[in-house]
Structures are given as C-alpha cells and as structure tokens.
mmCIF file of C-alpha atoms in Angstrom:
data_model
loop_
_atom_site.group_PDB
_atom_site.id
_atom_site.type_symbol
_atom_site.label_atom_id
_atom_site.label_comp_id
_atom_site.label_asym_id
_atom_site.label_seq_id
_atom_site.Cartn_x
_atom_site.Cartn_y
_atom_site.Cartn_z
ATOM 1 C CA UNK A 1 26.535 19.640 0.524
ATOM 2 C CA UNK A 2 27.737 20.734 -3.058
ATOM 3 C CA UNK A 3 31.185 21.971 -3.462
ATOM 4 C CA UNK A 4 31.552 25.010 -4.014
ATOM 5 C CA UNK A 5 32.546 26.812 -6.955
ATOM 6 C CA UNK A 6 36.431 27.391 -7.221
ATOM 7 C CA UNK A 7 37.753 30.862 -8.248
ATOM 8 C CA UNK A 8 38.130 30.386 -12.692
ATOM 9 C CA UNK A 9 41.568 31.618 -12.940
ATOM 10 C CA UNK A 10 44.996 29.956 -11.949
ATOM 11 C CA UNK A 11 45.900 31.382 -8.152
ATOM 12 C CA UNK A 12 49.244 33.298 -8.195
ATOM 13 C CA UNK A 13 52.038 31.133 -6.902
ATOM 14 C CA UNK A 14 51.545 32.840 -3.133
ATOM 15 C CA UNK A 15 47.653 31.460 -3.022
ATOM 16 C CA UNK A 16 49.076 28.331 -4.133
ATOM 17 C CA UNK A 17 52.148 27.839 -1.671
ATOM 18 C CA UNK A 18 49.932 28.060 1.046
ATOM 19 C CA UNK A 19 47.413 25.359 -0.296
ATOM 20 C CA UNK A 20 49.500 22.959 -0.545
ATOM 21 C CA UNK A 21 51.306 23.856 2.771
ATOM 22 C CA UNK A 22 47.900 23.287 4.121
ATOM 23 C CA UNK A 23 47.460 20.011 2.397
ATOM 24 C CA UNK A 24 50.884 18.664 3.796
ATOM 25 C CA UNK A 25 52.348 19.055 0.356
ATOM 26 C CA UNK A 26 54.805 22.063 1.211
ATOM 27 C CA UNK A 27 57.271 23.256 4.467
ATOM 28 C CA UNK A 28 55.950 26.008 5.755
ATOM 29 C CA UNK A 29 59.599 26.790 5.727
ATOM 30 C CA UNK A 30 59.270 27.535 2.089
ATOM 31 C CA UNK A 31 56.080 30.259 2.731
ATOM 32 C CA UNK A 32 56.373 33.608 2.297
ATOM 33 C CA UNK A 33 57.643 35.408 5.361
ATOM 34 C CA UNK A 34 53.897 37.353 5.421
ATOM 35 C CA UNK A 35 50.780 36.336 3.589
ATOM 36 C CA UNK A 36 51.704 40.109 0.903
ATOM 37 C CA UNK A 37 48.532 39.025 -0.174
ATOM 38 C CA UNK A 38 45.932 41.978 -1.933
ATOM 39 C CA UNK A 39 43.134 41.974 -0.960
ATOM 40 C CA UNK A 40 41.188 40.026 -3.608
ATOM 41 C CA UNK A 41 43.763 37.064 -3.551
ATOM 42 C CA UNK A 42 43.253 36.820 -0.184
ATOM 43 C CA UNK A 43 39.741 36.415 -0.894
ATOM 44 C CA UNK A 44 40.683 33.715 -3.461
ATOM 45 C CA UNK A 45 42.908 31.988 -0.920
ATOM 46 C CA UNK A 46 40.033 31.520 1.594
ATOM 47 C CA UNK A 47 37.498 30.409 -1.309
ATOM 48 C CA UNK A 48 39.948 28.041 -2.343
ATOM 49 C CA UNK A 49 40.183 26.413 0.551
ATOM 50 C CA UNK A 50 37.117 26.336 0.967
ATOM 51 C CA UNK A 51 36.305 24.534 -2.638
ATOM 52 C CA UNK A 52 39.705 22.082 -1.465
ATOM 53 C CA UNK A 53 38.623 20.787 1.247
ATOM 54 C CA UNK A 54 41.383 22.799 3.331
ATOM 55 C CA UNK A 55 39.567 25.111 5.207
ATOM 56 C CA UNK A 56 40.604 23.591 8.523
ATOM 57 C CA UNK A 57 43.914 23.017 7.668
ATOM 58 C CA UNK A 58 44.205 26.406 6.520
ATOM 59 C CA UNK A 59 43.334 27.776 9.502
ATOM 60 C CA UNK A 60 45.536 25.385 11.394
ATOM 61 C CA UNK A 61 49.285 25.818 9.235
ATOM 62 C CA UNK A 62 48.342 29.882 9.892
ATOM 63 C CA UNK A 63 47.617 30.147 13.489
ATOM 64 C CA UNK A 64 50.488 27.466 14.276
ATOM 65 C CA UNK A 65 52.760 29.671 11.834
ATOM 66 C CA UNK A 66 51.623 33.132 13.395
ATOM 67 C CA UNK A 67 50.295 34.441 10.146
ATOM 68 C CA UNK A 68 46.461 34.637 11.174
ATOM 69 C CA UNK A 69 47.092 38.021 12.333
ATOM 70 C CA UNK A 70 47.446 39.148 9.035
ATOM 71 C CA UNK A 71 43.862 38.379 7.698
ATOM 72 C CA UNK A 72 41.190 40.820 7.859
ATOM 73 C CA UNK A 73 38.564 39.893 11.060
ATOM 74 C CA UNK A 74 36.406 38.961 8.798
ATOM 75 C CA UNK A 75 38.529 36.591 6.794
ATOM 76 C CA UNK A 76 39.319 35.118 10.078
ATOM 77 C CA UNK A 77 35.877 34.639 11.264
ATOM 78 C CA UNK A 78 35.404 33.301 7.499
ATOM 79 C CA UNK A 79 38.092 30.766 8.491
ATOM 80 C CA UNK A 80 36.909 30.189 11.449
ATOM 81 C CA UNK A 81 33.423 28.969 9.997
ATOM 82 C CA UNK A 82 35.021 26.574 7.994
ATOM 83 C CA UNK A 83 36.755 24.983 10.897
ATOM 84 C CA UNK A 84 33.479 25.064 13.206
ATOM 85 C CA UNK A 85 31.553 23.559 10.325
ATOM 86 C CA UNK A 86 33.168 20.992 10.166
ATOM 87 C CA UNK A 87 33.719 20.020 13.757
ATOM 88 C CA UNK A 88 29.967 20.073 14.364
ATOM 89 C CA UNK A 89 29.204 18.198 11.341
ATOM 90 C CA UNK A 90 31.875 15.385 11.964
ATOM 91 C CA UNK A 91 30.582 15.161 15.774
ATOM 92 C CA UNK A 92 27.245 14.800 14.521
ATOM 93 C CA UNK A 93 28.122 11.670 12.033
ATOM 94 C CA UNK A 94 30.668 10.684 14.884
ATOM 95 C CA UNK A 95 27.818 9.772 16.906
ATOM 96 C CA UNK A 96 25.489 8.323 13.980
ATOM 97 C CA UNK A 97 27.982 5.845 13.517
ATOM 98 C CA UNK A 98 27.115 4.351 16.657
ATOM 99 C CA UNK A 99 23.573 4.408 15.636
ATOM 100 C CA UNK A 100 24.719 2.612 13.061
ATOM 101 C CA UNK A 101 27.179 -0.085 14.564
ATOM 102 C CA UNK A 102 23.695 -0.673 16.757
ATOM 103 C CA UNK A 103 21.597 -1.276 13.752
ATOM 104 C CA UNK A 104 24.780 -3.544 11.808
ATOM 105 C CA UNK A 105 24.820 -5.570 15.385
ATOM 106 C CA UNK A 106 21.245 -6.235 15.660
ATOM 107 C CA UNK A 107 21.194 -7.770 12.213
ATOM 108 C CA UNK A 108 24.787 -9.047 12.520
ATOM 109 C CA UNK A 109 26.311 -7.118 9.668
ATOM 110 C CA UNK A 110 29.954 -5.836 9.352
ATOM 111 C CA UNK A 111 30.868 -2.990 7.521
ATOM 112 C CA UNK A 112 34.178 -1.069 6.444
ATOM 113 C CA UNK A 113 33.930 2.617 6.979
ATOM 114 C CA UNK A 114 35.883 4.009 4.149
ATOM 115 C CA UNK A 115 37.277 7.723 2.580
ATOM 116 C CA UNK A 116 36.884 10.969 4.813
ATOM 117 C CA UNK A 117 35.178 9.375 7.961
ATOM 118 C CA UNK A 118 37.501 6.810 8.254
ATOM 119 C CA UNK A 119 40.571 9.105 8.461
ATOM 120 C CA UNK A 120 38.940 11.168 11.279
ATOM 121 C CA UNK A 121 39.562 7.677 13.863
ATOM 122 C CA UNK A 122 43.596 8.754 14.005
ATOM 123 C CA UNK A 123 44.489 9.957 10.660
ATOM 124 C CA UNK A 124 42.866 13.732 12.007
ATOM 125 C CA UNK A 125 42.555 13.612 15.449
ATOM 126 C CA UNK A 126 40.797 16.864 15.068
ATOM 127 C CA UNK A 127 37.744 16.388 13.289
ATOM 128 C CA UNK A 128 37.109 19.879 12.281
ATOM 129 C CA UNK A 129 40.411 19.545 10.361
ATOM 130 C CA UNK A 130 38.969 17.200 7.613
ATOM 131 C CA UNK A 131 35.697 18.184 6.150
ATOM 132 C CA UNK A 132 33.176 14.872 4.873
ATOM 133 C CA UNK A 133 29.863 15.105 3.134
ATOM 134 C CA UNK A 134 28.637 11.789 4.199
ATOM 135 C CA UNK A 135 29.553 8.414 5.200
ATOM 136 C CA UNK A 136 30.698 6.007 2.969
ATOM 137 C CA UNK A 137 30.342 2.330 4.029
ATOM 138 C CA UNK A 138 32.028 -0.597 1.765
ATOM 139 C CA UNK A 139 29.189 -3.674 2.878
ATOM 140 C CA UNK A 140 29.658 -6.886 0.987
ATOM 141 C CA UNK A 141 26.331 -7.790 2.447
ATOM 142 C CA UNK A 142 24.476 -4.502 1.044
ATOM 143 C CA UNK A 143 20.928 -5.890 1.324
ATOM 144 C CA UNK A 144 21.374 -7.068 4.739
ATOM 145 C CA UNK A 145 23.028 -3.470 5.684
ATOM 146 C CA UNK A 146 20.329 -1.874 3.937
ATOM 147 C CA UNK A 147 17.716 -3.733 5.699
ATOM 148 C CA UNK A 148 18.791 -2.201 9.240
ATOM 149 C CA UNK A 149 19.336 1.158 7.835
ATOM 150 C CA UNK A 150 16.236 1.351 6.532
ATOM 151 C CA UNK A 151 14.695 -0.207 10.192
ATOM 152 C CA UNK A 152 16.511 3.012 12.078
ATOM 153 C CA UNK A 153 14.549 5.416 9.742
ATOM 154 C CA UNK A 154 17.138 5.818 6.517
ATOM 155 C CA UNK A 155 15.280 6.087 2.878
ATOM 156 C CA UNK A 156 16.448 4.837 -0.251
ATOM 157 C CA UNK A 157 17.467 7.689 -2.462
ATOM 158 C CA UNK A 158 19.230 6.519 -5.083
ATOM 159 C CA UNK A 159 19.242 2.634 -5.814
ATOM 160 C CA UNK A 160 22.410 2.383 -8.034
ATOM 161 C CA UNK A 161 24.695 3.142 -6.582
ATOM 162 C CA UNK A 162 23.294 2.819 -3.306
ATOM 163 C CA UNK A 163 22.272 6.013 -1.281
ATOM 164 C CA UNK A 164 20.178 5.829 1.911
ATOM 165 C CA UNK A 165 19.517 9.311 3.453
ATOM 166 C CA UNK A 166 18.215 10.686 6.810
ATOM 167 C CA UNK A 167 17.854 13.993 7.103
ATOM 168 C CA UNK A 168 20.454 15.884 6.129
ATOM 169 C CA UNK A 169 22.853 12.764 6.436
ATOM 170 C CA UNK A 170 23.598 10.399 3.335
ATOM 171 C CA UNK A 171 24.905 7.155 4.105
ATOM 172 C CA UNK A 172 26.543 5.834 0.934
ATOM 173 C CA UNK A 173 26.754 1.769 0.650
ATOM 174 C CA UNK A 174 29.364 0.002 -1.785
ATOM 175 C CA UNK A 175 28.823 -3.440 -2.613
ATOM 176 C CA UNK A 176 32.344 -3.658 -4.068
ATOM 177 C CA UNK A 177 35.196 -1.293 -2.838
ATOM 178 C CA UNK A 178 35.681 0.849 -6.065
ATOM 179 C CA UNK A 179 32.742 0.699 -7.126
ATOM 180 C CA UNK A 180 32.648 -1.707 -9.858
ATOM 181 C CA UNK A 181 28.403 -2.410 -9.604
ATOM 182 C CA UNK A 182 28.684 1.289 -11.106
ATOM 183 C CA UNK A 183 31.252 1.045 -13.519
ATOM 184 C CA UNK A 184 32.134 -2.733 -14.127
ATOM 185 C CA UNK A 185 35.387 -1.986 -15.963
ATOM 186 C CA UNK A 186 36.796 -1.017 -12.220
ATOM 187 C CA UNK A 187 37.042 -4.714 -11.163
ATOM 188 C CA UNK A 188 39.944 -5.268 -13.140
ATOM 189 C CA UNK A 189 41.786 -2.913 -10.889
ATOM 190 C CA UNK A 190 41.791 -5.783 -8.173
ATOM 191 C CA UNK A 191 41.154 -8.660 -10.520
ATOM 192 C CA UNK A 192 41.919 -11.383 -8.016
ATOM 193 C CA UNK A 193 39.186 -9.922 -5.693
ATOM 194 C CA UNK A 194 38.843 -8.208 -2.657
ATOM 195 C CA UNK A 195 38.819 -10.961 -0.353
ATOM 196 C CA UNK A 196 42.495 -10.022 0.819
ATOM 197 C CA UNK A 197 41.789 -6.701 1.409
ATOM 198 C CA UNK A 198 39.112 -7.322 3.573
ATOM 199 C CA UNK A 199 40.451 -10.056 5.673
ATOM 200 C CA UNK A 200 43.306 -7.446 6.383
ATOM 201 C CA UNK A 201 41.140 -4.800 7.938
ATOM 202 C CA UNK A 202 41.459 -4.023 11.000
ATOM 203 C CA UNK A 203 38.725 -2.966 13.764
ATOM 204 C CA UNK A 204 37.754 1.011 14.117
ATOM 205 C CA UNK A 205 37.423 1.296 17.337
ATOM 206 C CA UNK A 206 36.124 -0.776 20.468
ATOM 207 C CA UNK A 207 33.213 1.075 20.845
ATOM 208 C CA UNK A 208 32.172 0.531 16.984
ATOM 209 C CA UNK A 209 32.690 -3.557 17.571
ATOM 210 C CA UNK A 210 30.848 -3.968 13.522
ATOM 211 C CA UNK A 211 33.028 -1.114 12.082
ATOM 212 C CA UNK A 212 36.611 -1.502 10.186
ATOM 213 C CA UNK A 213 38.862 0.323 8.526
ATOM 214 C CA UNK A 214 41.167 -0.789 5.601
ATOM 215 C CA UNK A 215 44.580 -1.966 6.522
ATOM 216 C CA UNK A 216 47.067 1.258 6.101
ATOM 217 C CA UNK A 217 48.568 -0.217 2.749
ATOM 218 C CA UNK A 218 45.321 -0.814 1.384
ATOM 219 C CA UNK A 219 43.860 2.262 2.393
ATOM 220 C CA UNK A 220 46.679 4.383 1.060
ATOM 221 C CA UNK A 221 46.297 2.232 -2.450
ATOM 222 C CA UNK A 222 42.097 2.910 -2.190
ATOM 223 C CA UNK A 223 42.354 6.412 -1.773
ATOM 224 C CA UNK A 224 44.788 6.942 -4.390
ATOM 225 C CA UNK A 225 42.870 5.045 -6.763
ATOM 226 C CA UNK A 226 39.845 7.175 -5.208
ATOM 227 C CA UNK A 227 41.711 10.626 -6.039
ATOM 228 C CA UNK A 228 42.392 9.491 -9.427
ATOM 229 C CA UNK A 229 38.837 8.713 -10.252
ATOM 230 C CA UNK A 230 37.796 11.950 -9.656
ATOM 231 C CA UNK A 231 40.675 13.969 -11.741
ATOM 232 C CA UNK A 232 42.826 15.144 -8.349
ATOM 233 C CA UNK A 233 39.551 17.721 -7.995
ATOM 234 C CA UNK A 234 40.169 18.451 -4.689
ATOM 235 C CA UNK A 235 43.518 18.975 -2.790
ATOM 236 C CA UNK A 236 42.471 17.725 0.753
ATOM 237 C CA UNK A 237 42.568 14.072 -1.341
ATOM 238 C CA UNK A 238 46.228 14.659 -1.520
ATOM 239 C CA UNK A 239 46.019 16.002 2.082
ATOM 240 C CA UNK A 240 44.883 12.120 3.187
ATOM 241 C CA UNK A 241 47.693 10.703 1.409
ATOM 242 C CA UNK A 242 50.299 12.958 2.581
ATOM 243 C CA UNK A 243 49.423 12.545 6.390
ATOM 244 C CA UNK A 244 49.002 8.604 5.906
ATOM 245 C CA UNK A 245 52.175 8.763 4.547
ATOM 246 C CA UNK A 246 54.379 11.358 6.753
ATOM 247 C CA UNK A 247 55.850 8.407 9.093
ATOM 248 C CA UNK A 248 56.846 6.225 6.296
ATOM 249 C CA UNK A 249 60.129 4.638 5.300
ATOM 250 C CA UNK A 250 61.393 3.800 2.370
ATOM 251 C CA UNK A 251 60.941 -0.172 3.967
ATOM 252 C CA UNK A 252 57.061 1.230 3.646
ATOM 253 C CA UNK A 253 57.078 2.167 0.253
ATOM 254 C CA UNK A 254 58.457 -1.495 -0.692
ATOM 255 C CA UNK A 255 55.595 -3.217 1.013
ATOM 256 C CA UNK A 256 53.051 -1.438 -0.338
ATOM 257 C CA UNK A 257 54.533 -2.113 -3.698
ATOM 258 C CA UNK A 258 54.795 -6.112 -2.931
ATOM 259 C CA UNK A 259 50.598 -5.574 -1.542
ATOM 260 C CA UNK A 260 49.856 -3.687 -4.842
ATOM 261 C CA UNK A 261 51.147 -6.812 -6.879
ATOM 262 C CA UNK A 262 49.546 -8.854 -4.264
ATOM 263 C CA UNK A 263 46.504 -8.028 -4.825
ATOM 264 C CA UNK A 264 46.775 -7.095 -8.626
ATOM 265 C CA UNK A 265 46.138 -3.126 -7.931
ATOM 266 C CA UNK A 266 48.898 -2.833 -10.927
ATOM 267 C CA UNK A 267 50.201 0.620 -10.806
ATOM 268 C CA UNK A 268 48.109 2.073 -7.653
ATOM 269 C CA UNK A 269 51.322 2.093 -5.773
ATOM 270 C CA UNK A 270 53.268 4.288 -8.070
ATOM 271 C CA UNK A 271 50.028 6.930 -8.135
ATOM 272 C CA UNK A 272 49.984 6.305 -4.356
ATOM 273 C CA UNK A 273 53.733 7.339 -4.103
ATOM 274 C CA UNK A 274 53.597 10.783 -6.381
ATOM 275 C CA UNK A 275 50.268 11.851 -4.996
ATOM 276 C CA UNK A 276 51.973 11.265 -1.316
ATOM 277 C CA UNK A 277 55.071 13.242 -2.505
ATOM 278 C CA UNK A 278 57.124 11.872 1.171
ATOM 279 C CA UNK A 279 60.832 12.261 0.961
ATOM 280 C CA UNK A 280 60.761 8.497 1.710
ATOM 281 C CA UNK A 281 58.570 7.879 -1.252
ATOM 282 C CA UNK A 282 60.583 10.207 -3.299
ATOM 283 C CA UNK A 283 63.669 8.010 -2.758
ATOM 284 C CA UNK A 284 62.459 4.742 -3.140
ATOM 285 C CA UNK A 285 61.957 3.069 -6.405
ATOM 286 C CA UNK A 286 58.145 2.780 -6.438
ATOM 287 C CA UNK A 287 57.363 5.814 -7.658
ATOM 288 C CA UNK A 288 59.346 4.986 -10.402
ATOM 289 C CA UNK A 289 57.063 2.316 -11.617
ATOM 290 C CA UNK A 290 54.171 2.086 -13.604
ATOM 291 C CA UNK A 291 52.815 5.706 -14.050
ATOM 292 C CA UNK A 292 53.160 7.039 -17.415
ATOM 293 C CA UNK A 293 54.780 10.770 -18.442
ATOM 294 C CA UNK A 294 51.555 11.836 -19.176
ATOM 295 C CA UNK A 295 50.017 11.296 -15.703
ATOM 296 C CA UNK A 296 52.946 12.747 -14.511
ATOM 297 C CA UNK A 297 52.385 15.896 -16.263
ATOM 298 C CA UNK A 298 48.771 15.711 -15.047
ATOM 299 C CA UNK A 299 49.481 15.433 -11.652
ATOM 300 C CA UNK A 300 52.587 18.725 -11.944
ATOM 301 C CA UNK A 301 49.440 20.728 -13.593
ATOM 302 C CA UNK A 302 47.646 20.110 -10.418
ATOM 303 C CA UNK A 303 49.785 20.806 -8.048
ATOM 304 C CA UNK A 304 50.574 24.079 -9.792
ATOM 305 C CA UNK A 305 47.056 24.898 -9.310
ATOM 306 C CA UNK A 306 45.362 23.963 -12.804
ATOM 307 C CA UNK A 307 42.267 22.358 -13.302
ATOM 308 C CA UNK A 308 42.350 18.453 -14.551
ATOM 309 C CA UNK A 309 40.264 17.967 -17.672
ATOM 310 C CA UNK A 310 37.028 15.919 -17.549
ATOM 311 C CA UNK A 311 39.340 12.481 -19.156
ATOM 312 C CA UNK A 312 42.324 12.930 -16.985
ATOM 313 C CA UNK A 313 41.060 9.803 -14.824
ATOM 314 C CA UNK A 314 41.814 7.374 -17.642
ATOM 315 C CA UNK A 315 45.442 8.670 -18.033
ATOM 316 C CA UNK A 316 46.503 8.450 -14.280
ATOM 317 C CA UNK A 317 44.249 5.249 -13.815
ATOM 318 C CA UNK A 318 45.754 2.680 -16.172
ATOM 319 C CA UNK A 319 44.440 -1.511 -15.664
ATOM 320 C CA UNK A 320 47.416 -4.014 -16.438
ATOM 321 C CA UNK A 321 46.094 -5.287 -19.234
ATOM 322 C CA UNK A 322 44.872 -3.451 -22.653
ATOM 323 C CA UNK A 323 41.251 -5.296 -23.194
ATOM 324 C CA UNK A 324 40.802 -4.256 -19.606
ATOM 325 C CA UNK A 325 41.911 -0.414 -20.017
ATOM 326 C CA UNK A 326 39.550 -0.443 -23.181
ATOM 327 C CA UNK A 327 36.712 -2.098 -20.923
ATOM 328 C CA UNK A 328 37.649 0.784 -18.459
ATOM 329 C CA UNK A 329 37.511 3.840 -21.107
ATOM 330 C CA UNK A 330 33.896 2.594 -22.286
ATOM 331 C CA UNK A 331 32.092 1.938 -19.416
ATOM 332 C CA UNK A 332 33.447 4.488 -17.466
ATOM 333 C CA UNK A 333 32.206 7.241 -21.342
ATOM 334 C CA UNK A 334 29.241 5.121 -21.369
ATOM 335 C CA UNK A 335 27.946 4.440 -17.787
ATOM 336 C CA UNK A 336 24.889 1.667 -18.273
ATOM 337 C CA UNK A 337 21.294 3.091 -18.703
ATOM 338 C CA UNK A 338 20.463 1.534 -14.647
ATOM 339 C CA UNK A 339 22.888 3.642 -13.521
ATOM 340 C CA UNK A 340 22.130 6.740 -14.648
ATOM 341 C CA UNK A 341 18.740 6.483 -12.986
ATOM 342 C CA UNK A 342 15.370 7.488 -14.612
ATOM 343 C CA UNK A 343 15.782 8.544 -17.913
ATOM 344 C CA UNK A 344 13.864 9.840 -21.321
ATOM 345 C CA UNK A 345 13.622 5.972 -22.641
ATOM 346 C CA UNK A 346 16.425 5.172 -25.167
ATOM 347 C CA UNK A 347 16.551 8.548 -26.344
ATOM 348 C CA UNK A 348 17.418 10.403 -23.205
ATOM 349 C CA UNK A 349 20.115 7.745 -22.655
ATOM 350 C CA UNK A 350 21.715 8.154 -25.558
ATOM 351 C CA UNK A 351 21.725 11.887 -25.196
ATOM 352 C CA UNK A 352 23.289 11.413 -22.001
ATOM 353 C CA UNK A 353 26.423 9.547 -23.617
ATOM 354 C CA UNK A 354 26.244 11.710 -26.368
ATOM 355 C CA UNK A 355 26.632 14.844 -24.080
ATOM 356 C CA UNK A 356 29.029 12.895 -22.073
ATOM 357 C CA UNK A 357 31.072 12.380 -24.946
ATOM 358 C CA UNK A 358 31.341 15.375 -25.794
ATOM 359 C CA UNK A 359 32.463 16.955 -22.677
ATOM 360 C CA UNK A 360 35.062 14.585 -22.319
ATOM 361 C CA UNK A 361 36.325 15.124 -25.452
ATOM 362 C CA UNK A 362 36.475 19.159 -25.261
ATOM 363 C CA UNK A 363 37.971 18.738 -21.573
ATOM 364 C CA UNK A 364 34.607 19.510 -19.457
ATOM 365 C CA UNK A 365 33.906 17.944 -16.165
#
C-alpha cells in the first residue's frame, strides 16, 4: 500500500503537538486544552496521521484524553477507518505468519521477523495501533526460505532485494540485516558481522517455534539505523523507538552504548537515544556521543514538522571510518545496475544515477 501523500505545507504548531503526542514524543499534558482546530487543519491533522503512520495512535491519545468529541462524525469515522484498517490487516498477516513458521519448519529454516510486525508481539499489544505494509523477514539462509515460500504459493517479484508476494501480501526477505546485498557500503555499519546479533535473539512466541525477534538493544539500534535510512519520513518510526524505550533507565542507555561498540554499530546508539527522546536517555551521556550538529539540526527540523531532504540519510548515518562513509555516500548515489532491476542497457542506468544525482543534490526524495 503506497503512502499517502502528506499535506505540502508545515502544520501549525497545534497539528503538530498532537502528532507527536500520538507518536509518544509529547505529554498530553502539554496539548491544548481543546483541539481549536479550523476546520481545514483538522483535516490536515487526520491526513497527517494518516501519511505518519499514526492513525491509530491518534485515535487512541484522543479518546483516552476525551478530545474525540470534538471532531466532526465524519472525522471520527475517518479515524476510525484508520484504526480498523489496520487491525484487520495485522490479524490477517498475524495468522500468515503461522503459515509461514509451517513452511520455515518443514524445510528447517529460522527466520528473524524484523520492523513493524515484530513490534506488534508486545511492543503494541493492540495491533490496530501500529500500521505495517508487509512482513519483513531477516533469513541468513534466503534460498532455503525462499524455497518454502515459494512451495506455499508466494511469487518472486522482485529478485534484488528479495520480494515474494501473495496476493495482496509481500513478504520481504533480507539476506543481511541492513541490507547491505542492496547497498554494500551498509556492512560497515556492523563491520565485525552480525553473528552477535543473531545469536542474541530471542524466540517470538511459542506458537511461532522458527520465528525471532532481535534482542531489545539490538532492535532499538536496527530501527534507528532503519529510521535514518529513510530521512525520519515517517513519525510512527519515532513512535517504535519511543515505546521501546519508555521503561528505560539511564543503566539502559549505558548498555546499549557498550552493545553499539560491541558490535561496531559506531554512533547508532547516540541516533537511537535522540530519536527515543526518554528523560532517561536525555540524562545519560549517550546521546551525547557521536551524532554531529548537523544531524541534530536535522532531526529538530523534523520534529517541528519539516520535511528531511532527499541526502539527509548520509548526515544522521555516519560509518566510523572515512573510506567507509565515502563507500557509503557512493553506493548508496549510485545503487549497482542489478539492483535497480530491468533497465534501458547502460544508458537507462546511467540516467537513473544521473536523475538520482540530481535530486539529491536539489533536496528531492
């Protein structure tokens, strides 16, 4: 399902207060005392959410604050929808996932269930809080797990990177966890491997025996890294982080910094720590670390409600060392010509970087 278009100006400072209240970002203490809303920002509230991922959420932080009452019926069915949405869509995938663990077990593959559908086993225990697209499954093995996806009716779609679909479901499969067989330059992020990470996941669930789940520091370090990559776009990102964060002590913060250097994610933990925005985070010294002014800025512009520009992912995602950063910048400007799938011979390649180039340059996604 594409995203859908977010409204082109800035929202006032009232559309914005409640997004990021929504996204765990704000107190609702600090909201207005009623939405005082005209009527088209309240139209620009709901298709913000919408485009943020926080139409659930939304819905929740108004009817828990009393302040649903004040929308239009139709804004509230609108809301509403959103929620419902989601729910049935998450139910649906819920149960493909044992379709799924079924087909891994047959074969005897393991897989780690990663980004939105992961969160929805504890992180949301309401699934109609947390919208997701498709599922995204990190499979060392990717031939094997493609093998017994393809045995319970999925379809190649895309063979780099590597899409399966069924239906209306897309079942995404990651041979490396940030997706380095795309852009190789992203190894360097973990350059002593991922072998740690994975023998530190934990199981999903009983009744999922070949599904895991990331390990909470190394899930809070992926999905930071994962919200970087694509320029902050959308707030319910920040809304993961914030809610895999709201128990944490400073004592937290500390380890994930000593599992970041662990496992050479550099200065993930830092990103991790600012995107979060706890008070825990806030006091410790991580978030001190290893994030530059300018990604700082970045991430103030976006939380203010701006739009990121097209290159703001190579400001707030940084390797350790400069060859690697450089190897980073090119790749990620100049994807290679298997990866951008079927394409006009040299010539249509090289308009594609040239275009790329360009947008990057001038700011466009």
């Amino acid at each position: 399902m594409p995203a859908p278009t977010p409204v082109r100006h800035r929202p006032s400072s009232r559309i914005q207060a409640f997004l990021l209240a929504a996204a765990g970002k704000k107190s609702a203490d600090e909201l207005p005392g009623s939405l005082r809303l005209r009527a088209d920002e309240a139209g620009d509230l709901l298709r913000l959410a919408r485009f943020e991922g926080l139409g659930g959420l939304l819905r929740d932080l108004l009817r828990r604050q009393g302040l649903d009452v004040l929308l239009a019926e139709d804004e509230r069915r609108f809301l509403d929808s959103l929620y419902y949405r989601a729910l049935a869509e998450n139910l649906r995938r819920l149960a493909l996932l044992e379709e799924i663990d079924g087909a891994f077990a047959a074969r005897g593959v393991a897989a780690v269930l990663i980004q939105g559908m992961a969160l929805l086993f504890g992180t949301y225990p309401d699934p109609g809080l947390r919208p997701v697209t498709d599922i995204d499954l990190w499979v060392p093995e990717r031939k094997r797990a493609q093998e017994a996806l393809v045995a319970v009716g999925f379809a190649v779609e895309h063979a780099c990177p590597l899409v399966l679909r069924r239906g209306g479901e897309a079942i995404d499969l990651h041979a490396d966890l940030l997706g380095s067989e795309r852009i190789a330059g992203r190894r360097h992020f973990l350059p002593w491997g991922t072998a740690k990470i994975l023998a530190s996941c934990r199981p999903l669930s009983p009744a999922l025996p070949r599904l895991f789940r990331l390990s909470p520091l190394d899930e809070m370090l992926y999905l930071a890294f994962h919200a970087a990559k694509h320029n902050l776009e959308r707030l319910v990102w920040l809304a993961d982080l914030a809610r895999l964060a709201a128990r944490w002590e400073p004592e937290n913060w500390r380890r994930l910094e000593e599992r970041a250097a662990e496992i050479g994610a550099g200065g993930l933990a830092a990103l991790a720590a600012v995107l979060a925005d706890s008070p825990a985070g806030r006091r410790g010294a991580v978030e001190k670390k290893g994030l530059s002014a300018a990604a700082r800025f970045l991430i103030r512009r976006r939380l203010k409600g701006g739009r990121l520009p097209a290159w703001a992912f190579l400001v707030l995602l940084r390797p350790g060392r400069v060859a690697w950063r450089a190897a980073f910048v090119l790749e990620s400007l100049f994807p290679r010509p298997a990866v951008l799938g079927p394409a006009e011979g040299a010539r249509g390649v090289l308009r594609h970087h040239l275009r790329r180039a360009a947008g990057v340059l001038c700011g466009f996604p």
